Amino acid sequence: MENSETTVVNTDEIMSENIKLTLHKICEDLEERGYNSIKQIVAYLISGDPGYISSYKECRTRILEFKREDIIEMMLEEFINK
């Protein structure tokens, strides 16, 4: 297969989508357990202490896949663009 064209991949967009999907799933899982997902995520983002995120269904592990700065940046971009 011959393809001489360069494919441009927007990694920022991919990262942003991954963060969004992960946060949505974390919120669903935490709320399923009866936790206030927003308060847990905000406490983690402000303090940097992952102990604020429940380990239920690996929520803590999943949120630690991303840098806090990237999560906050994505959230702010979403807020401003809406």
Coordinates of N, CA and C in Angstrom, one line a residue:
M1 N 0.9 -1.2 0.0 CA 0.0 0.0 0.0 C 0.9 1.2 0.0
E2 N 0.7 2.1 -1.0 CA 1.5 3.2 -1.1 C 0.7 4.5 -0.8
N3 N 1.2 5.2 0.2 CA 0.5 6.4 0.6 C 1.6 7.4 1.0
S4 N 1.7 8.5 0.2 CA 2.7 9.4 0.4 C 2.2 10.7 1.2
E5 N 1.0 10.6 1.6 CA 0.4 11.8 2.3 C 0.7 11.6 3.8
T6 N 1.0 12.7 4.5 CA 1.2 12.7 5.9 C -0.1 12.8 6.6
T7 N -0.4 12.0 7.6 CA -1.6 12.1 8.4 C -1.2 12.9 9.6
V8 N -2.0 13.9 9.9 CA -1.9 14.8 11.0 C -2.8 14.3 12.1
V9 N -2.3 14.0 13.3 CA -3.1 13.6 14.4 C -3.1 14.6 15.5
N10 N -4.2 15.1 15.9 CA -4.3 16.1 17.0 C -4.3 15.4 18.3
T11 N -3.1 15.3 18.9 CA -3.0 14.5 20.2 C -3.7 15.3 21.3
D12 N -3.8 16.6 21.3 CA -4.5 17.3 22.3 C -6.0 17.0 22.3
E13 N -6.5 16.9 21.1 CA -7.9 16.5 21.0 C -8.2 15.1 21.5
I14 N -7.3 14.2 21.2 CA -7.5 12.8 21.6 C -7.4 12.8 23.2
M15 N -6.4 13.5 23.7 CA -6.2 13.5 25.2 C -7.5 14.1 25.9
S16 N -8.0 15.2 25.3 CA -9.2 15.8 25.9 C -10.4 14.8 25.9
E17 N -10.5 14.1 24.8 CA -11.6 13.2 24.7 C -11.5 12.0 25.7
N18 N -10.2 11.5 25.8 CA -10.0 10.5 26.8 C -10.3 11.0 28.2
I19 N -9.9 12.2 28.5 CA -10.2 12.7 29.9 C -11.7 12.8 30.1
K20 N -12.4 13.4 29.1 CA -13.8 13.5 29.2 C -14.5 12.2 29.5
L21 N -14.2 11.2 28.6 CA -14.8 9.9 28.8 C -14.5 9.2 30.1
T22 N -13.2 9.4 30.6 CA -12.8 8.8 31.9 C -13.6 9.5 33.0
L23 N -13.7 10.8 33.0 CA -14.4 11.6 34.0 C -15.8 11.2 34.1
H24 N -16.5 11.1 32.9 CA -17.9 10.7 32.9 C -18.1 9.3 33.5
K25 N -17.2 8.4 33.2 CA -17.3 7.0 33.7 C -17.0 7.0 35.2
I26 N -16.0 7.8 35.7 CA -15.7 7.9 37.1 C -17.0 8.4 37.8
C27 N -17.6 9.5 37.3 CA -18.8 10.1 37.9 C -19.9 9.1 38.0
E28 N -20.1 8.3 37.0 CA -21.2 7.3 37.0 C -20.9 6.2 38.1
D29 N -19.6 5.8 38.1 CA -19.3 4.8 39.1 C -19.4 5.3 40.5
L30 N -18.9 6.5 40.8 CA -19.0 7.0 42.2 C -20.4 7.3 42.6
E31 N -21.2 7.8 41.7 CA -22.6 8.0 42.0 C -23.4 6.7 42.2
E32 N -23.0 5.7 41.5 CA -23.6 4.4 41.7 C -23.4 3.9 43.1
R33 N -22.3 4.2 43.7 CA -21.9 3.8 45.0 C -22.5 4.8 46.1
G34 N -23.1 5.9 45.6 CA -23.7 6.9 46.5 C -22.9 8.0 46.9
Y35 N -21.7 8.1 46.2 CA -20.8 9.2 46.5 C -21.1 10.5 45.7
N36 N -20.7 11.6 46.2 CA -20.8 12.9 45.4 C -19.6 13.0 44.6
S37 N -19.7 12.6 43.3 CA -18.5 12.6 42.4 C -17.9 13.9 42.2
I38 N -18.7 15.0 42.1 CA -18.2 16.3 41.9 C -17.3 16.8 43.0
K39 N -17.8 16.6 44.3 CA -17.0 17.0 45.4 C -15.7 16.2 45.5
Q40 N -15.7 14.9 45.2 CA -14.5 14.1 45.3 C -13.5 14.6 44.2
I41 N -14.0 14.8 43.0 CA -13.0 15.3 42.0 C -12.5 16.6 42.2
V42 N -13.3 17.6 42.7 CA -12.9 18.9 43.0 C -11.9 18.9 44.1
A43 N -12.1 18.1 45.2 CA -11.2 18.0 46.3 C -9.8 17.5 45.8
Y44 N -9.9 16.5 44.9 CA -8.6 16.0 44.4 C -7.9 17.0 43.5
L45 N -8.6 17.7 42.6 CA -8.0 18.7 41.8 C -7.4 19.8 42.5
I46 N -8.0 20.2 43.6 CA -7.5 21.4 44.4 C -6.3 20.9 45.2
S47 N -6.4 19.8 45.9 CA -5.4 19.4 46.9 C -4.3 18.5 46.2
G48 N -4.6 17.8 45.2 CA -3.6 16.9 44.6 C -3.5 15.6 45.3
D49 N -4.4 15.4 46.3 CA -4.4 14.2 47.1 C -5.4 13.2 46.5
P50 N -4.9 12.1 45.9 CA -5.8 11.1 45.3 C -6.7 10.4 46.3
G51 N -6.4 10.5 47.5 CA -7.2 9.9 48.6 C -8.6 10.4 48.6
Y52 N -8.8 11.6 48.0 CA -10.2 12.1 47.9 C -11.1 11.3 46.9
I53 N -10.5 10.6 46.0 CA -11.2 9.8 45.1 C -11.3 8.4 45.6
S54 N -12.5 7.9 45.6 CA -12.8 6.5 46.1 C -12.1 5.5 45.2
S55 N -11.6 4.4 45.8 CA -11.0 3.4 45.0 C -12.0 2.5 44.3
Y56 N -13.3 2.7 44.6 CA -14.4 1.9 44.0 C -14.3 1.8 42.5
K57 N -14.3 0.6 42.0 CA -14.2 0.3 40.5 C -13.0 1.0 39.9
E58 N -11.9 1.1 40.7 CA -10.6 1.7 40.2 C -10.7 3.1 39.8
C59 N -11.6 3.9 40.4 CA -11.8 5.3 40.0 C -10.5 6.1 40.3
R60 N -9.9 5.8 41.5 CA -8.7 6.6 41.8 C -7.6 6.3 40.8
T61 N -7.4 5.0 40.5 CA -6.4 4.6 39.5 C -6.6 5.3 38.1
R62 N -7.9 5.3 37.7 CA -8.2 5.8 36.4 C -8.0 7.3 36.3
I63 N -8.3 8.1 37.4 CA -8.1 9.5 37.3 C -6.6 9.9 37.4
L64 N -5.8 9.0 38.0 CA -4.4 9.2 38.1 C -3.6 9.0 36.7
E65 N -4.4 8.5 35.7 CA -3.8 8.3 34.4 C -3.5 9.6 33.7
F66 N -4.1 10.7 34.3 CA -4.0 12.0 33.7 C -3.3 13.0 34.7
K67 N -2.6 14.0 34.2 CA -2.1 15.0 35.0 C -3.3 15.9 35.4
R68 N -3.2 16.4 36.7 CA -4.3 17.3 37.1 C -4.4 18.5 36.2
E69 N -3.3 19.1 35.8 CA -3.3 20.2 34.9 C -4.0 20.0 33.6
D70 N -3.9 18.8 33.1 CA -4.6 18.5 31.8 C -6.1 18.4 32.1
I71 N -6.5 17.8 33.2 CA -7.9 17.7 33.5 C -8.5 19.1 33.7
I72 N -7.8 20.0 34.4 CA -8.3 21.3 34.6 C -8.4 22.1 33.3
E73 N -7.3 22.0 32.5 CA -7.3 22.6 31.2 C -8.5 22.2 30.3
M74 N -8.7 20.9 30.3 CA -9.8 20.4 29.5 C -11.2 20.9 30.0
M75 N -11.3 20.9 31.3 CA -12.6 21.4 31.9 C -12.8 22.9 31.6
L76 N -11.7 23.7 31.7 CA -11.9 25.1 31.4 C -12.2 25.4 30.0
E77 N -11.5 24.7 29.1 CA -11.8 24.8 27.6 C -13.2 24.4 27.3
E78 N -13.7 23.4 27.9 CA -15.1 23.0 27.7 C -16.1 24.1 28.2
F79 N -15.8 24.6 29.4 CA -16.6 25.7 30.0 C -16.6 26.9 29.1
I80 N -15.5 27.3 28.7 CA -15.4 28.6 27.8 C -16.0 28.4 26.5
N81 N -15.9 27.2 25.9 CA -16.4 27.0 24.5 C -17.9 26.7 24.5
K82 N -18.5 26.6 25.7 CA -20.0 26.4 25.7 C -20.7 27.6 25.9

